Coordinates of C-alpha atoms and ligand atoms in Angstrom, one line a residue:
M1 CA 32.9 -7.1 11.4
T2 CA 34.7 -9.9 9.9
A3 CA 34.3 -8.6 6.4
D4 CA 34.3 -11.0 3.3
L5 CA 36.6 -9.1 1.1
S6 CA 36.4 -11.8 -1.8
R7 CA 33.6 -9.9 -3.6
I8 CA 33.3 -6.5 -5.5
W9 CA 30.2 -4.4 -4.9
I10 CA 28.0 -3.7 -8.0
G11 CA 24.4 -2.4 -7.7
G12 CA 24.1 -3.1 -4.2
R13 CA 25.2 -6.8 -4.5
F14 CA 28.5 -8.5 -3.5
V15 CA 29.6 -10.6 -6.4
A16 CA 32.8 -12.6 -7.2
G17 CA 35.1 -11.1 -9.7
A18 CA 34.5 -12.2 -13.2
A19 CA 38.2 -12.3 -14.1
G20 CA 39.0 -14.5 -11.2
T21 CA 41.2 -13.5 -8.3
R22 CA 44.5 -11.8 -7.7
P23 CA 47.0 -12.4 -4.7
V24 CA 47.4 -9.4 -2.5
V25 CA 51.0 -9.4 -1.1
N26 CA 52.1 -7.9 2.2
P27 CA 55.0 -5.7 1.5
A28 CA 56.5 -6.6 4.8
T29 CA 56.6 -10.2 4.2
G30 CA 56.7 -10.3 0.1
A31 CA 54.2 -13.0 0.5
P32 CA 50.5 -12.9 -0.7
F33 CA 48.0 -13.1 2.1
A34 CA 44.7 -12.9 0.4
D35 CA 43.1 -13.3 -2.9
A36 CA 41.2 -10.3 -4.1
P37 CA 38.3 -10.6 -6.7
E38 CA 39.3 -9.4 -10.2
G39 CA 36.7 -7.6 -11.8
S40 CA 36.2 -7.5 -15.7
V41 CA 35.3 -5.0 -18.3
D42 CA 31.7 -6.4 -18.3
Q43 CA 31.4 -5.7 -14.6
A44 CA 32.9 -2.2 -14.9
L45 CA 30.1 -1.6 -17.6
E46 CA 27.4 -3.3 -15.3
A47 CA 28.6 -1.0 -12.5
L48 CA 28.4 2.2 -14.5
A49 CA 24.7 1.2 -15.7
A50 CA 23.7 0.5 -11.9
A51 CA 25.3 3.9 -11.0
R52 CA 23.2 5.5 -14.0
A53 CA 20.1 3.9 -12.7
A54 CA 20.6 4.8 -9.2
Q55 CA 21.5 8.5 -9.7
P56 CA 18.0 10.1 -10.3
A57 CA 16.6 9.0 -7.1
W58 CA 19.7 9.9 -5.1
G59 CA 20.3 13.3 -6.7
A60 CA 16.7 14.0 -6.0
K61 CA 17.0 13.3 -2.4
A62 CA 17.5 16.4 0.1
P63 CA 21.0 16.7 0.5
L64 CA 20.3 16.3 4.5
E65 CA 19.4 12.7 3.5
R66 CA 22.5 12.1 1.6
A67 CA 24.5 13.7 4.6
A68 CA 22.8 11.2 7.0
V69 CA 23.9 8.3 5.1
M70 CA 27.3 9.9 4.8
H71 CA 27.5 10.6 8.7
R72 CA 26.7 7.0 9.2
I73 CA 29.5 5.8 7.0
A74 CA 32.0 8.1 8.9
G75 CA 30.9 6.6 12.1
L76 CA 31.1 2.9 10.9
I77 CA 34.6 3.8 9.6
R78 CA 35.6 5.0 13.1
A79 CA 34.1 2.0 14.7
H80 CA 36.0 -0.3 12.6
A81 CA 39.2 2.0 12.4
D82 CA 41.5 -0.5 13.9
P83 CA 40.7 -3.4 11.6
L84 CA 40.7 -1.1 8.7
A85 CA 44.1 0.4 9.8
R86 CA 45.4 -3.1 10.0
L87 CA 44.4 -3.9 6.6
V88 CA 46.1 -0.8 5.2
V89 CA 49.2 -1.9 6.7
Q90 CA 48.9 -5.4 5.4
E91 CA 48.2 -4.5 1.8
Q92 CA 50.2 -1.3 1.7
G93 CA 52.9 -1.2 4.2
K94 CA 52.7 2.1 5.9
P95 CA 53.4 2.0 9.7
I96 CA 50.4 1.5 11.9
A97 CA 50.5 4.8 13.4
E98 CA 50.3 6.4 10.0
A99 CA 47.5 3.9 8.9
R100 CA 45.5 4.9 11.9
G101 CA 45.7 8.5 10.9
E102 CA 44.9 7.5 7.3
V103 CA 41.6 5.8 8.6
A104 CA 40.7 8.8 10.6
G105 CA 41.0 10.9 7.5
A106 CA 39.0 8.4 5.7
A107 CA 36.1 8.9 8.3
E108 CA 36.6 12.6 8.3
F109 CA 36.2 13.2 4.6
F110 CA 32.6 12.0 5.1
T111 CA 31.9 14.1 8.0
Y112 CA 33.5 17.2 6.4
F113 CA 31.5 16.7 3.0
A114 CA 28.3 16.0 4.9
E115 CA 28.4 19.2 6.3
F116 CA 27.9 20.8 2.8
A117 CA 24.3 19.5 2.9
R118 CA 23.1 23.1 3.5
R119 CA 25.7 24.9 1.6
I120 CA 25.4 23.8 -1.9
E121 CA 23.9 27.0 -3.0
G122 CA 23.0 28.9 -6.1
E123 CA 22.7 32.4 -7.1
I124 CA 19.9 34.8 -8.1
L125 CA 21.3 37.4 -10.7
P126 CA 19.3 40.7 -11.7
S127 CA 17.8 40.3 -15.2
D128 CA 17.6 42.8 -18.1
A129 CA 14.1 42.6 -18.3
P130 CA 11.3 43.4 -15.5
G131 CA 9.5 40.5 -14.3
E132 CA 12.4 38.0 -14.6
Q133 CA 14.8 36.4 -12.5
I134 CA 18.0 34.6 -13.6
W135 CA 19.1 31.5 -11.2
I136 CA 22.3 29.7 -11.5
Q137 CA 21.9 26.3 -9.7
R138 CA 24.5 23.8 -8.7
V139 CA 23.2 20.4 -9.8
P140 CA 24.7 16.8 -9.8
L141 CA 27.0 15.9 -12.5
G142 CA 25.3 12.4 -12.7
V143 CA 27.7 9.3 -12.8
V144 CA 31.4 9.5 -11.5
A145 CA 34.2 7.2 -12.6
A146 CA 37.1 7.2 -9.9
I147 CA 40.3 5.5 -10.2
I148 CA 42.7 5.5 -7.4
P149 CA 46.4 4.6 -6.6
W150 CA 47.8 2.3 -3.9
N151 CA 49.7 4.8 -1.3
Y152 CA 46.6 5.8 0.4
P153 CA 44.1 2.9 -0.2
A154 CA 41.5 4.0 2.3
A155 CA 41.7 7.9 2.4
L156 CA 41.2 8.1 -1.2
V157 CA 38.3 6.1 -1.4
S158 CA 36.6 8.6 0.7
R159 CA 38.3 11.6 -1.0
K160 CA 36.3 10.5 -4.1
V161 CA 33.4 9.2 -2.7
A162 CA 32.3 11.6 -0.2
P163 CA 32.2 14.8 -2.4
A164 CA 30.4 12.6 -5.1
L165 CA 27.5 11.7 -2.6
I166 CA 26.8 15.0 -1.2
A167 CA 26.7 16.6 -4.6
G168 CA 23.9 13.9 -5.7
N169 CA 26.2 11.9 -8.0
T170 CA 26.6 8.1 -8.1
I171 CA 29.9 6.6 -8.6
V172 CA 32.0 3.6 -9.6
L173 CA 35.3 3.4 -8.0
K174 CA 38.3 1.4 -9.0
P175 CA 41.1 0.9 -6.4
H176 CA 44.7 0.0 -7.4
E177 CA 44.9 -3.6 -8.2
E178 CA 47.9 -4.2 -5.6
T179 CA 45.8 -2.5 -2.6
P180 CA 42.2 -3.6 -3.5
L181 CA 41.2 -4.6 0.2
S182 CA 40.7 -1.4 1.9
A183 CA 38.1 -0.3 -0.6
L184 CA 36.4 -3.6 -0.3
Y185 CA 36.1 -3.4 3.4
M186 CA 34.7 0.3 3.3
A187 CA 32.4 -1.1 0.6
R188 CA 30.9 -3.3 3.2
L189 CA 30.8 -0.5 5.7
M190 CA 29.0 1.9 3.1
A191 CA 26.4 -0.9 2.4
E192 CA 25.9 -1.3 6.1
A193 CA 25.5 2.6 6.5
G194 CA 22.4 2.3 4.1
V195 CA 24.0 3.5 0.9
P196 CA 21.3 2.7 -1.7
D197 CA 21.9 0.2 -4.3
G198 CA 23.9 1.3 -7.1
V199 CA 25.0 4.7 -5.7
V200 CA 28.5 3.6 -4.9
N201 CA 29.9 0.7 -6.6
I202 CA 33.5 -0.6 -6.1
V203 CA 35.0 -2.7 -8.9
T204 CA 38.6 -4.1 -8.2
G205 CA 40.7 -5.0 -11.3
A206 CA 43.3 -4.2 -13.6
G207 CA 44.0 -0.5 -15.0
P208 CA 44.1 -1.3 -18.6
T209 CA 40.8 -3.3 -18.4
V210 CA 38.6 -2.0 -15.7
G211 CA 40.2 1.2 -15.4
A212 CA 40.4 1.8 -19.1
A213 CA 36.7 0.7 -19.5
L214 CA 35.6 3.5 -16.8
A215 CA 37.7 6.1 -18.3
G216 CA 36.7 5.8 -21.8
H217 CA 32.9 5.1 -21.4
P218 CA 30.6 7.6 -23.1
D219 CA 28.1 7.4 -20.3
V220 CA 30.3 8.9 -17.6
D221 CA 29.9 12.5 -16.4
L222 CA 33.2 12.9 -14.6
V223 CA 36.5 10.9 -14.7
T224 CA 38.5 11.6 -11.5
M225 CA 41.8 10.0 -11.0
T226 CA 44.7 10.1 -8.6
G227 CA 47.9 8.4 -9.8
S228 CA 51.0 8.7 -12.0
V229 CA 51.5 11.1 -14.9
P230 CA 51.7 8.3 -17.7
T231 CA 48.5 6.8 -16.4
G232 CA 46.8 10.2 -16.2
R233 CA 47.7 11.0 -19.8
R234 CA 46.3 7.6 -20.9
I235 CA 43.0 8.3 -19.0
A236 CA 42.7 11.7 -20.4
E237 CA 43.1 10.4 -23.9
A238 CA 40.5 7.7 -23.4
A239 CA 38.0 10.3 -21.9
A240 CA 38.8 12.8 -24.7
P241 CA 36.2 11.7 -27.3
N242 CA 33.5 11.8 -24.7
L243 CA 34.3 15.4 -23.9
V244 CA 33.4 14.8 -20.3
P245 CA 35.6 16.5 -17.5
V246 CA 38.6 15.0 -16.2
S247 CA 40.3 15.8 -12.9
L248 CA 43.8 14.5 -12.6
E249 CA 45.9 14.4 -9.5
L250 CA 49.0 13.3 -10.5
G251 CA 52.7 13.0 -9.1
G252 CA 54.8 15.8 -7.3
K253 CA 58.4 16.7 -7.1
A254 CA 58.1 19.1 -4.0
P255 CA 61.1 21.3 -3.3
L256 CA 61.9 21.9 0.4
I257 CA 63.5 25.2 0.6
V258 CA 65.5 26.0 3.9
M259 CA 66.8 29.7 4.4
E260 CA 69.4 30.7 6.7
D261 CA 67.0 32.4 8.9
A262 CA 64.8 29.3 9.3
D263 CA 64.0 27.5 12.7
L264 CA 66.3 24.7 12.0
D265 CA 64.7 22.2 14.6
L266 CA 61.5 22.9 12.8
A267 CA 63.1 22.6 9.1
V268 CA 64.8 19.4 9.9
A269 CA 62.0 17.5 11.8
S270 CA 59.7 18.6 8.8
A271 CA 62.1 17.6 6.2
V272 CA 62.5 14.2 7.5
T273 CA 58.8 13.4 8.3
S274 CA 58.0 15.0 4.7
R275 CA 60.5 12.6 3.0
F276 CA 60.3 9.4 4.9
M277 CA 56.5 9.1 5.9
N278 CA 54.9 6.4 4.1
C279 CA 58.4 5.3 3.0
G280 CA 58.5 8.5 0.9
Q281 CA 55.4 7.1 -1.2
V282 CA 53.4 10.5 -0.8
C283 CA 52.6 12.9 -3.7
I284 CA 53.4 16.0 -1.5
C285 CA 56.5 14.4 -0.1
N286 CA 59.7 16.4 0.2
E287 CA 61.5 15.3 -3.0
R288 CA 64.5 17.7 -3.1
M289 CA 65.9 20.0 -0.5
L290 CA 67.4 23.3 -1.4
L291 CA 69.5 24.5 1.4
H292 CA 70.9 28.1 1.7
E293 CA 74.7 27.9 2.0
A294 CA 74.9 29.4 5.5
I295 CA 72.9 26.7 7.3
H296 CA 73.6 24.0 4.7
D297 CA 76.3 22.0 6.9
A298 CA 74.4 22.6 10.2
F299 CA 71.0 21.5 8.6
L300 CA 72.7 18.4 7.0
E301 CA 74.4 17.2 10.0
R302 CA 71.0 17.3 11.9
F303 CA 69.0 15.8 9.1
L304 CA 71.6 13.0 8.8
A305 CA 71.4 12.3 12.3
A306 CA 67.5 12.1 12.5
T307 CA 67.5 10.2 9.3
R308 CA 69.7 7.8 10.6
A309 CA 67.6 7.5 13.7
L310 CA 64.5 6.4 11.9
R311 CA 63.5 2.9 13.2
L312 CA 62.9 0.4 10.0
G313 CA 60.8 -2.2 11.1
D314 CA 57.5 -4.2 11.0
P315 CA 54.8 -1.9 10.0
M316 CA 52.5 -3.4 12.5
A317 CA 54.7 -2.3 15.5
E318 CA 54.0 0.8 17.2
T319 CA 57.6 2.1 17.2
T320 CA 58.2 1.7 13.4
D321 CA 59.1 4.9 11.6
L322 CA 59.9 3.3 8.2
G323 CA 58.0 0.4 6.6
P324 CA 58.8 -1.4 3.5
K325 CA 58.2 -0.1 -0.1
L326 CA 54.9 -1.2 -1.9
S327 CA 56.4 -3.8 -4.1
L328 CA 59.8 -5.0 -5.5
A329 CA 59.1 -3.2 -8.7
E330 CA 58.7 0.0 -7.0
L331 CA 61.8 -0.6 -4.9
E332 CA 63.7 -1.4 -8.1
K333 CA 62.5 1.7 -9.6
V334 CA 64.0 3.5 -6.8
E335 CA 67.3 1.8 -6.9
R336 CA 67.6 2.5 -10.7
M337 CA 67.1 6.2 -10.1
V338 CA 70.0 6.3 -7.2
A339 CA 72.2 4.3 -9.5
A340 CA 71.6 6.8 -12.4
A341 CA 72.1 9.6 -10.1
V342 CA 75.5 8.3 -8.9
A343 CA 76.4 7.5 -12.4
A344 CA 75.8 11.1 -13.3
G345 CA 78.0 12.4 -10.4
A346 CA 75.8 12.5 -7.5
E347 CA 77.6 11.6 -4.0
P348 CA 75.6 9.5 -1.4
I349 CA 76.5 11.2 1.7
L350 CA 73.8 8.6 3.4
Q351 CA 74.2 5.4 1.3
G352 CA 71.0 3.4 1.7
G353 CA 69.6 0.2 0.1
R354 CA 68.5 -3.2 1.0
P355 CA 69.4 -3.9 4.5
E356 CA 71.6 -6.8 5.1
A357 CA 69.2 -8.0 8.2
P358 CA 65.8 -7.0 7.0
P359 CA 63.2 -6.6 9.7
I360 CA 61.0 -9.4 8.0
P361 CA 62.8 -11.6 5.4
G362 CA 61.1 -11.3 2.0
G363 CA 59.8 -7.8 2.6
F364 CA 60.7 -4.9 0.0
W365 CA 62.8 -3.0 2.6
L366 CA 65.0 0.0 1.6
T367 CA 67.0 2.2 4.0
P368 CA 67.4 6.1 3.3
T369 CA 69.8 7.5 0.9
V370 CA 70.7 11.3 0.7
L371 CA 72.7 12.5 -2.4
A372 CA 74.8 15.4 -2.6
R373 CA 76.7 17.0 -5.6
V374 CA 73.4 16.9 -7.9
T375 CA 72.4 19.6 -10.4
P376 CA 68.9 20.9 -11.2
A377 CA 69.1 19.0 -14.6
M378 CA 69.7 15.5 -13.2
G379 CA 66.7 13.0 -13.2
I380 CA 67.0 12.7 -9.5
M381 CA 66.0 16.3 -9.3
Q382 CA 63.5 16.2 -12.1
D383 CA 61.6 12.9 -11.5
E384 CA 59.5 11.7 -8.7
I385 CA 61.3 9.4 -6.6
F386 CA 58.5 8.1 -4.4
G387 CA 60.8 6.3 -1.9
P388 CA 63.2 7.0 1.0
V389 CA 66.0 8.8 -1.1
V390 CA 66.3 12.7 -1.2
P391 CA 68.9 14.8 -3.2
V392 CA 70.2 17.9 -1.6
M393 CA 71.4 21.1 -3.1
K394 CA 73.2 24.1 -1.6
V395 CA 71.9 27.6 -2.7
S396 CA 73.6 30.9 -2.5
G397 CA 70.3 32.9 -1.9
F398 CA 66.6 33.1 -2.3
D399 CA 66.6 33.9 -5.8
E400 CA 68.4 30.8 -6.8
A401 CA 66.2 28.7 -4.6
L402 CA 63.1 30.1 -6.2
Q403 CA 64.3 29.4 -9.9
I404 CA 65.3 25.8 -9.2
A405 CA 62.3 25.2 -7.4
N406 CA 60.1 26.4 -10.3
E407 CA 62.3 24.6 -12.8
S408 CA 60.0 21.3 -12.6
R409 CA 57.5 19.9 -14.8
Y410 CA 55.5 19.0 -11.8
G411 CA 53.8 21.5 -9.9
L412 CA 51.8 20.0 -6.8
S413 CA 53.5 21.1 -3.4
A414 CA 56.2 23.3 -2.5
Y415 CA 57.8 24.0 1.0
L416 CA 59.5 27.1 2.5
F417 CA 61.2 27.7 5.9
T418 CA 61.9 31.1 6.6
R419 CA 61.2 33.7 9.1
D420 CA 61.6 36.5 6.7
M421 CA 58.0 38.1 5.8
T422 CA 59.5 39.6 2.6
R423 CA 60.7 36.2 1.4
I424 CA 57.4 34.5 2.4
M425 CA 55.4 37.1 0.1
R426 CA 57.9 36.6 -2.6
A427 CA 57.2 32.9 -2.5
V428 CA 53.3 33.4 -2.2
Q429 CA 53.7 35.4 -5.4
D430 CA 56.4 33.5 -7.5
V431 CA 56.1 29.9 -6.4
R432 CA 54.5 28.4 -9.3
F433 CA 52.9 25.3 -7.5
G434 CA 49.2 24.6 -6.4
E435 CA 50.2 24.1 -2.7
L436 CA 52.7 26.2 -1.0
Y437 CA 53.5 25.2 2.9
I438 CA 55.4 27.8 4.6
N439 CA 57.1 26.7 8.1
R440 CA 55.2 23.7 8.0
I441 CA 54.7 20.4 6.0
G442 CA 51.4 18.5 4.9
P443 CA 49.1 16.9 5.2
E444 CA 46.7 19.1 3.2
A445 CA 43.7 20.3 5.0
L446 CA 40.2 19.1 4.2
Q447 CA 39.1 22.7 3.5
G448 CA 42.1 23.5 1.3
Y449 CA 42.2 22.7 -2.2
H450 CA 44.5 19.9 -3.3
T451 CA 45.6 21.0 -6.9
G452 CA 48.6 20.7 -9.1
Y453 CA 50.1 22.7 -11.8
R454 CA 51.7 21.6 -14.9
N455 CA 52.1 17.8 -15.2
S456 CA 50.7 17.3 -11.7
G457 CA 47.5 17.5 -13.3
P458 CA 44.5 19.4 -14.0
G459 CA 41.8 19.4 -11.5
G460 CA 41.7 19.0 -7.8
D461 CA 40.1 17.6 -4.6
D462 CA 39.1 18.8 -1.1
G463 CA 37.3 21.8 0.3
R464 CA 34.7 23.9 -1.5
H465 CA 36.7 24.2 -4.6
G466 CA 37.1 20.5 -4.7
L467 CA 33.4 19.9 -4.4
E468 CA 32.8 22.0 -7.4
T469 CA 34.5 19.3 -9.4
Y470 CA 31.6 17.1 -8.5
L471 CA 28.7 19.7 -9.5
R472 CA 27.8 21.4 -12.6
K473 CA 25.8 24.5 -13.2
K474 CA 22.3 25.2 -14.5
T475 CA 21.1 28.6 -15.7
V476 CA 17.4 28.9 -15.5
Y477 CA 15.7 32.1 -16.7
V478 CA 12.4 32.6 -15.0
N479 CA 9.8 35.2 -16.8
W480 CA 6.8 35.7 -14.6
S481 CA 5.7 39.2 -16.2
G482 CA 3.5 37.6 -18.7
R483 CA 5.3 39.4 -21.6
S484 CA 8.1 38.3 -23.7
P485 CA 11.4 39.9 -22.5
V486 CA 13.1 38.8 -25.6
A487 CA 13.0 42.4 -27.2
L488 CA 15.2 43.8 -24.5
M489 CA 18.0 41.0 -25.4
P490 CA 20.9 42.5 -27.4
W491 CA 21.6 39.5 -29.2
G492 CA 20.1 35.9 -29.6
G493 CA 23.2 33.5 -29.0
Ligands
NAD501 P1 49.2 4.5 -11.4 O1 49.0 5.6 -12.3 O2 50.2 3.3 -11.7 O3 47.8 3.8 -11.0 C1 46.6 4.7 -10.5 C2 45.5 4.0 -11.0 O4 45.2 4.0 -12.3 C3 45.4 2.5 -10.5 O5 44.0 2.2 -10.2 C4 45.7 1.8 -11.8 O6 45.0 0.4 -12.0 C5 45.0 2.7 -12.8 N1 45.4 2.6 -14.2 C6 46.6 2.1 -14.8 N2 46.4 2.0 -16.1 C7 45.4 2.6 -16.5 C8 44.5 2.7 -17.7 N3 45.1 2.5 -18.9 N4 43.1 3.3 -17.5 C9 42.6 3.6 -16.6 N5 43.0 3.3 -15.3 C10 44.6 2.8 -15.4 O7 49.8 5.2 -9.9 P2 50.1 4.5 -8.7 O8 51.5 3.8 -8.9 O9 49.1 3.6 -8.1 O10 50.6 5.7 -7.8 C11 51.5 6.4 -7.5 C12 51.4 7.9 -8.1 O11 50.2 8.6 -7.8 C13 52.6 8.8 -7.9 O12 52.9 9.5 -9.0 C14 51.9 9.7 -6.9 O13 52.4 11.2 -6.8 C15 50.6 9.8 -7.4 N6 49.5 10.4 -6.3 C16 49.1 11.5 -6.5 C17 48.1 12.2 -5.7 C18 47.6 13.5 -5.8 O14 46.8 13.7 -5.0 N7 48.1 14.3 -6.4 C19 47.8 11.3 -4.5 C20 48.4 10.1 -4.3 C21 49.3 9.5 -5.3

């Protein structure tokens, strides 16, 4: 398919962006390579109206019928995996091998949630009265407004759209303004798969216009957003007057704890991958390392060697490990964080930065930095870096590691490498993060529940618990006795 990516998708029609166009920049070259349509506030409202109009019929379909459409979407994503992965690389900059994984995931979300067609169940409860049944049903919410970030421009479309669809909802999704093309490509695939008009709508455009219009609209039944903490807060505020549920998947500051009894090869390889995949731009990335003093030096020696061996290069090349940052603004943010850490006393034991001989001139290249002599209170240990930089601290024991790990306003993911069952169980009990990985790193599983504590945001996606976000419950009292059961009720609330 040579997809026309110049149009947004509203009510089944592909239309020009009413707010004009926006250049999409290739992070590897720093040069624009396409003009994306820029949606307007009116188009966001039009999309919500289309979603509202389409919902009753979509919600009334047998779940198997909805699932059939979803299986077709999954099939089309797989059939177009190569061009879609290349588009992800072009607009976002991750290495092609990672982009292929992302696209495979984008398809798998549809397959996985389609399998819930026969599993969205209710309950029958015993009544207090004879001749009566009480049913609790799971029903669609209605219209979902979804807002996504730039780091997984294809997979995050599916992570929101697939559960919304199987639940019987309709959806308006806004991709990030800097990575709108993967979503527009997927819109073409969804249209081809036979998604009825208005059931899915993709409106590109700016956060403060299109995004804010979606988040604050009174005729929305769920606002689900993945992105940064400040934007999450704005979205929660915009939605608050409407008293609608808001699900926020925000940033992370994952601690990676390595104890003296860990399998060091496994721990080092995991720490490197978890820090540098997608150029460090993953919410569950290894953001700070806490190393037991007994293995600190041996771990670091191997970690630095493995980090130095990473191949920075054209993200389209199969051999590349580390691609560019998304944008100059993102790159400069990371540089400022490193400079502030060094000014506060951190010591770069691997000094990265902008390479003198970049793989491609003009791209947003940044080589890895590893910082020692950090303290838990420093910004570099508290704020999300989202880049190829990692601070490392020596700890004298497990309790100290746990304490530092938990002292974070983020609470998304945490990593522990140890063979000691008592420590594992202590971590299970005492690590206050929504996701705990023991002797492994991400990615999170489809059947898990991707959820954060504290500022990582209320809400969650994936698995049957994530699906619950997209459903609501209805309690039905069925009296077939011919008598009034009310007399038996102790109260009339
Ligand atoms: P961001 O918050 O800048 O943008 C996210 C989305 O919000 C974009 O589509 C943007 O246009 C929109 N937006 C901006 N202002 C808005 C407003 N006023 N109203 C409505 N929408 C608005 O985030 P980002 O820079 O794209 O993404 C990086 C962040 O996302 C990181 O913090 C990362 O950890 C987080 N993230 C979290 C998860 C997770 O599952 N927890 C996954 C991926 C990324």
